[in-house]
């Protein structure tokens, strides 16, 4: 087969159904190559550790929105949590608490424009059959370190600082 014929040949792919535990949020993900050929990232940062994320970044290789298809209004049903740089949405179901993944679409352009989907969100997948890559997320995003248990206090300090800046001067 010529190089041109190989280039024109469609790469193998798989489409997988995913969603939360209670079924309130559902979506499908097209991965090329299929899921068993991916290295799933076990990141190790405080958020991934607390959320139980095992992330699949396959959608970044396509660079197309249609690689994640939200069923009905499922995307708008996702609750969002932001921390640290507050540039990416951590997606979860507000009803059952399932951690679904991370929306990087606007936060890291042009380097990455897609989703990191948790392997735990895929229906009918045997997690023991997947390949894993250990990550050192705890040291790769600044400020490096375990941010567990700190975001509430940081947000409160920012809120109080904003209130003081916007407070009207007291007349004497």
PDB file of C-alpha atoms in Angstrom:
ATOM      1  CA  UNK A   1       0.000   0.000   0.000  1.00  0.00           C
ATOM      2  CA  UNK A   2       1.339   3.451  -0.879  1.00  0.00           C
ATOM      3  CA  UNK A   3       1.903   6.161   1.704  1.00  0.00           C
ATOM      4  CA  UNK A   4      -0.927   8.172   0.129  1.00  0.00           C
ATOM      5  CA  UNK A   5      -3.332   5.247   0.414  1.00  0.00           C
ATOM      6  CA  UNK A   6      -2.378   4.795   4.050  1.00  0.00           C
ATOM      7  CA  UNK A   7      -2.914   8.512   4.713  1.00  0.00           C
ATOM      8  CA  UNK A   8      -6.407   8.358   3.211  1.00  0.00           C
ATOM      9  CA  UNK A   9      -7.305   5.327   5.293  1.00  0.00           C
ATOM     10  CA  UNK A  10      -9.438   6.143   8.304  1.00  0.00           C
ATOM     11  CA  UNK A  11      -7.746   5.346  11.596  1.00  0.00           C
ATOM     12  CA  UNK A  12      -9.478   2.861  13.895  1.00  0.00           C
ATOM     13  CA  UNK A  13     -11.728   4.485  16.440  1.00  0.00           C
ATOM     14  CA  UNK A  14     -14.339   3.665  19.024  1.00  0.00           C
ATOM     15  CA  UNK A  15     -17.340   5.512  20.378  1.00  0.00           C
ATOM     16  CA  UNK A  16     -18.069   5.094  24.060  1.00  0.00           C
ATOM     17  CA  UNK A  17     -21.084   6.035  26.146  1.00  0.00           C
ATOM     18  CA  UNK A  18     -20.357   7.850  29.370  1.00  0.00           C
ATOM     19  CA  UNK A  19     -22.073   9.793  32.112  1.00  0.00           C
ATOM     20  CA  UNK A  20     -22.750  10.084  35.782  1.00  0.00           C
ATOM     21  CA  UNK A  21     -23.963   7.395  38.179  1.00  0.00           C
ATOM     22  CA  UNK A  22     -27.604   8.530  38.360  1.00  0.00           C
ATOM     23  CA  UNK A  23     -28.033   9.151  34.605  1.00  0.00           C
ATOM     24  CA  UNK A  24     -28.747  12.883  34.854  1.00  0.00           C
ATOM     25  CA  UNK A  25     -25.718  13.593  32.642  1.00  0.00           C
ATOM     26  CA  UNK A  26     -24.941  11.474  29.566  1.00  0.00           C
ATOM     27  CA  UNK A  27     -22.582  11.878  26.643  1.00  0.00           C
ATOM     28  CA  UNK A  28     -20.611   9.877  24.096  1.00  0.00           C
ATOM     29  CA  UNK A  29     -16.925  10.136  23.297  1.00  0.00           C
ATOM     30  CA  UNK A  30     -15.239   9.189  20.032  1.00  0.00           C
ATOM     31  CA  UNK A  31     -11.633   8.111  20.498  1.00  0.00           C
ATOM     32  CA  UNK A  32      -9.118   7.295  17.797  1.00  0.00           C
ATOM     33  CA  UNK A  33      -7.381   4.982  18.447  1.00  0.00           C
ATOM     34  CA  UNK A  34      -9.878   3.000  20.555  1.00  0.00           C
ATOM     35  CA  UNK A  35      -9.775   3.246  24.353  1.00  0.00           C
ATOM     36  CA  UNK A  36      -7.708   0.096  25.045  1.00  0.00           C
ATOM     37  CA  UNK A  37      -4.813   1.677  23.103  1.00  0.00           C
ATOM     38  CA  UNK A  38      -4.660   4.808  25.283  1.00  0.00           C
ATOM     39  CA  UNK A  39      -2.509   5.434  28.311  1.00  0.00           C
ATOM     40  CA  UNK A  40      -4.915   6.706  30.966  1.00  0.00           C
ATOM     41  CA  UNK A  41      -3.365   9.431  33.120  1.00  0.00           C
ATOM     42  CA  UNK A  42      -3.325   8.868  36.873  1.00  0.00           C
ATOM     43  CA  UNK A  43      -2.260  12.472  37.503  1.00  0.00           C
ATOM     44  CA  UNK A  44      -1.581  12.671  41.224  1.00  0.00           C
ATOM     45  CA  UNK A  45      -2.472  16.349  41.696  1.00  0.00           C
ATOM     46  CA  UNK A  46      -4.688  17.174  44.657  1.00  0.00           C
ATOM     47  CA  UNK A  47      -7.825  17.569  42.501  1.00  0.00           C
ATOM     48  CA  UNK A  48      -7.387  14.350  40.528  1.00  0.00           C
ATOM     49  CA  UNK A  49      -6.605  12.436  43.717  1.00  0.00           C
ATOM     50  CA  UNK A  50      -9.667  13.764  45.578  1.00  0.00           C
ATOM     51  CA  UNK A  51     -11.981  13.360  42.550  1.00  0.00           C
ATOM     52  CA  UNK A  52     -10.747   9.905  41.610  1.00  0.00           C
ATOM     53  CA  UNK A  53      -9.929  11.061  38.083  1.00  0.00           C
ATOM     54  CA  UNK A  54      -8.258   8.659  35.694  1.00  0.00           C
ATOM     55  CA  UNK A  55      -8.092  10.967  32.693  1.00  0.00           C
ATOM     56  CA  UNK A  56      -8.300  10.195  29.008  1.00  0.00           C
ATOM     57  CA  UNK A  57      -7.015  13.020  26.873  1.00  0.00           C
ATOM     58  CA  UNK A  58      -7.769  11.333  23.559  1.00  0.00           C
ATOM     59  CA  UNK A  59     -10.119  14.106  22.558  1.00  0.00           C
ATOM     60  CA  UNK A  60      -7.195  16.526  22.297  1.00  0.00           C
ATOM     61  CA  UNK A  61      -5.716  14.577  19.403  1.00  0.00           C
ATOM     62  CA  UNK A  62      -8.786  15.199  17.273  1.00  0.00           C
ATOM     63  CA  UNK A  63      -9.202  18.867  18.107  1.00  0.00           C
ATOM     64  CA  UNK A  64     -12.873  18.716  17.146  1.00  0.00           C
ATOM     65  CA  UNK A  65     -15.856  19.532  19.326  1.00  0.00           C
ATOM     66  CA  UNK A  66     -17.814  16.585  17.946  1.00  0.00           C
ATOM     67  CA  UNK A  67     -15.504  14.122  19.705  1.00  0.00           C
ATOM     68  CA  UNK A  68     -17.629  14.694  22.810  1.00  0.00           C
ATOM     69  CA  UNK A  69     -21.367  14.684  22.140  1.00  0.00           C
ATOM     70  CA  UNK A  70     -23.513  15.710  25.075  1.00  0.00           C
ATOM     71  CA  UNK A  71     -26.950  14.052  25.075  1.00  0.00           C
ATOM     72  CA  UNK A  72     -29.856  16.462  25.449  1.00  0.00           C
ATOM     73  CA  UNK A  73     -28.941  19.300  27.761  1.00  0.00           C
ATOM     74  CA  UNK A  74     -26.414  17.249  29.740  1.00  0.00           C
ATOM     75  CA  UNK A  75     -23.546  19.748  29.326  1.00  0.00           C
ATOM     76  CA  UNK A  76     -25.617  22.531  30.876  1.00  0.00           C
ATOM     77  CA  UNK A  77     -26.542  20.170  33.722  1.00  0.00           C
ATOM     78  CA  UNK A  78     -22.892  19.745  34.706  1.00  0.00           C
ATOM     79  CA  UNK A  79     -21.871  21.525  37.848  1.00  0.00           C
ATOM     80  CA  UNK A  80     -18.503  23.231  37.733  1.00  0.00           C
ATOM     81  CA  UNK A  81     -15.709  23.666  40.240  1.00  0.00           C
ATOM     82  CA  UNK A  82     -12.667  25.858  39.602  1.00  0.00           C
ATOM     83  CA  UNK A  83      -9.575  26.169  41.771  1.00  0.00           C
ATOM     84  CA  UNK A  84      -5.980  27.378  41.709  1.00  0.00           C
ATOM     85  CA  UNK A  85      -5.686  29.224  38.355  1.00  0.00           C
ATOM     86  CA  UNK A  86      -9.500  29.026  37.935  1.00  0.00           C
ATOM     87  CA  UNK A  87      -9.061  28.570  34.194  1.00  0.00           C
ATOM     88  CA  UNK A  88     -10.572  25.117  33.692  1.00  0.00           C
ATOM     89  CA  UNK A  89     -13.922  23.656  34.629  1.00  0.00           C
ATOM     90  CA  UNK A  90     -13.923  20.503  36.746  1.00  0.00           C
ATOM     91  CA  UNK A  91     -17.204  18.861  35.673  1.00  0.00           C
ATOM     92  CA  UNK A  92     -19.399  16.821  37.991  1.00  0.00           C
ATOM     93  CA  UNK A  93     -23.026  15.853  38.535  1.00  0.00           C
ATOM     94  CA  UNK A  94     -24.736  17.908  41.226  1.00  0.00           C
ATOM     95  CA  UNK A  95     -27.232  15.109  41.884  1.00  0.00           C
ATOM     96  CA  UNK A  96     -24.986  12.097  42.462  1.00  0.00           C
ATOM     97  CA  UNK A  97     -21.542  13.720  42.707  1.00  0.00           C
ATOM     98  CA  UNK A  98     -19.848  11.772  39.909  1.00  0.00           C
ATOM     99  CA  UNK A  99     -16.639  13.438  38.698  1.00  0.00           C
ATOM    100  CA  UNK A 100     -16.819  13.474  34.897  1.00  0.00           C
ATOM    101  CA  UNK A 101     -13.721  15.262  33.695  1.00  0.00           C
ATOM    102  CA  UNK A 102     -12.140  18.602  32.904  1.00  0.00           C
ATOM    103  CA  UNK A 103     -13.137  21.118  30.227  1.00  0.00           C
ATOM    104  CA  UNK A 104      -9.942  22.634  28.841  1.00  0.00           C
ATOM    105  CA  UNK A 105     -11.561  24.145  25.742  1.00  0.00           C
ATOM    106  CA  UNK A 106     -10.950  27.812  26.501  1.00  0.00           C
ATOM    107  CA  UNK A 107      -8.279  27.628  29.170  1.00  0.00           C
ATOM    108  CA  UNK A 108      -5.216  26.273  27.415  1.00  0.00           C
ATOM    109  CA  UNK A 109      -5.533  27.294  23.753  1.00  0.00           C
ATOM    110  CA  UNK A 110      -3.746  26.749  21.443  1.00  0.00           C
ATOM    111  CA  UNK A 111      -1.868  23.944  23.234  1.00  0.00           C
ATOM    112  CA  UNK A 112      -5.005  21.929  23.985  1.00  0.00           C
ATOM    113  CA  UNK A 113      -8.608  22.513  23.038  1.00  0.00           C
ATOM    114  CA  UNK A 114     -10.740  19.700  24.388  1.00  0.00           C
ATOM    115  CA  UNK A 115     -11.757  17.619  27.356  1.00  0.00           C
ATOM    116  CA  UNK A 116     -10.003  15.296  29.745  1.00  0.00           C
ATOM    117  CA  UNK A 117     -12.658  12.660  30.457  1.00  0.00           C
ATOM    118  CA  UNK A 118     -12.436  10.417  33.500  1.00  0.00           C
ATOM    119  CA  UNK A 119     -12.227   6.740  32.547  1.00  0.00           C
ATOM    120  CA  UNK A 120     -14.528   6.135  35.514  1.00  0.00           C
ATOM    121  CA  UNK A 121     -17.313   7.985  33.656  1.00  0.00           C
ATOM    122  CA  UNK A 122     -17.389   5.458  30.793  1.00  0.00           C
ATOM    123  CA  UNK A 123     -20.117   2.831  31.019  1.00  0.00           C
ATOM    124  CA  UNK A 124     -19.161  -0.846  30.831  1.00  0.00           C
ATOM    125  CA  UNK A 125     -15.386  -0.353  30.885  1.00  0.00           C
ATOM    126  CA  UNK A 126     -13.186  -2.733  32.874  1.00  0.00           C
ATOM    127  CA  UNK A 127     -10.680  -0.352  34.457  1.00  0.00           C
ATOM    128  CA  UNK A 128      -8.304  -3.276  35.065  1.00  0.00           C
ATOM    129  CA  UNK A 129      -7.943  -3.747  31.302  1.00  0.00           C
ATOM    130  CA  UNK A 130      -6.661  -0.210  30.655  1.00  0.00           C
ATOM    131  CA  UNK A 131      -3.058   0.985  30.531  1.00  0.00           C
ATOM    132  CA  UNK A 132      -2.027   3.668  33.011  1.00  0.00           C
ATOM    133  CA  UNK A 133       0.578   6.389  33.062  1.00  0.00           C
ATOM    134  CA  UNK A 134       1.534   7.920  36.407  1.00  0.00           C
ATOM    135  CA  UNK A 135       1.701  11.696  36.390  1.00  0.00           C
ATOM    136  CA  UNK A 136       3.226  14.145  38.810  1.00  0.00           C
ATOM    137  CA  UNK A 137       0.478  16.752  38.661  1.00  0.00           C
ATOM    138  CA  UNK A 138       1.272  17.845  42.198  1.00  0.00           C
ATOM    139  CA  UNK A 139       4.465  19.465  40.896  1.00  0.00           C
ATOM    140  CA  UNK A 140       3.500  20.450  37.339  1.00  0.00           C
ATOM    141  CA  UNK A 141       0.976  23.277  37.890  1.00  0.00           C
ATOM    142  CA  UNK A 142       2.114  26.310  39.828  1.00  0.00           C
ATOM    143  CA  UNK A 143       1.849  26.923  42.680  1.00  0.00           C
ATOM    144  CA  UNK A 144       3.119  23.387  43.040  1.00  0.00           C
ATOM    145  CA  UNK A 145       1.962  21.396  46.017  1.00  0.00           C
ATOM    146  CA  UNK A 146      -1.080  19.848  47.589  1.00  0.00           C
ATOM    147  CA  UNK A 147      -3.888  22.412  47.499  1.00  0.00           C
ATOM    148  CA  UNK A 148      -6.379  20.154  49.276  1.00  0.00           C
ATOM    149  CA  UNK A 149      -8.450  21.988  51.852  1.00  0.00           C
ATOM    150  CA  UNK A 150      -7.246  25.466  50.882  1.00  0.00           C
ATOM    151  CA  UNK A 151      -9.572  26.797  48.174  1.00  0.00           C
ATOM    152  CA  UNK A 152     -12.439  27.816  50.468  1.00  0.00           C
ATOM    153  CA  UNK A 153     -10.156  29.973  52.608  1.00  0.00           C
ATOM    154  CA  UNK A 154      -8.520  31.510  49.517  1.00  0.00           C
ATOM    155  CA  UNK A 155     -11.933  32.350  48.032  1.00  0.00           C
ATOM    156  CA  UNK A 156     -13.096  33.878  51.331  1.00  0.00           C
ATOM    157  CA  UNK A 157     -10.000  36.081  51.526  1.00  0.00           C
ATOM    158  CA  UNK A 158     -10.594  37.275  47.950  1.00  0.00           C
ATOM    159  CA  UNK A 159     -14.264  37.955  48.709  1.00  0.00           C
ATOM    160  CA  UNK A 160     -13.416  39.929  51.859  1.00  0.00           C
ATOM    161  CA  UNK A 161     -10.721  41.875  50.020  1.00  0.00           C
ATOM    162  CA  UNK A 162     -13.228  42.747  47.280  1.00  0.00           C
ATOM    163  CA  UNK A 163     -15.819  43.860  49.839  1.00  0.00           C
ATOM    164  CA  UNK A 164     -13.287  46.154  51.532  1.00  0.00           C
ATOM    165  CA  UNK A 165     -12.245  47.675  48.199  1.00  0.00           C
ATOM    166  CA  UNK A 166     -15.858  48.366  47.252  1.00  0.00           C
ATOM    167  CA  UNK A 167     -16.981  49.604  50.660  1.00  0.00           C
ATOM    168  CA  UNK A 168     -18.140  53.199  50.723  1.00  0.00           C
ATOM    169  CA  UNK A 169     -16.135  55.547  52.933  1.00  0.00           C
ATOM    170  CA  UNK A 170     -17.852  56.319  56.218  1.00  0.00           C
ATOM    171  CA  UNK A 171     -18.796  60.006  56.575  1.00  0.00           C
ATOM    172  CA  UNK A 172     -17.491  61.693  59.741  1.00  0.00           C
TER     173      UNK A 172
END
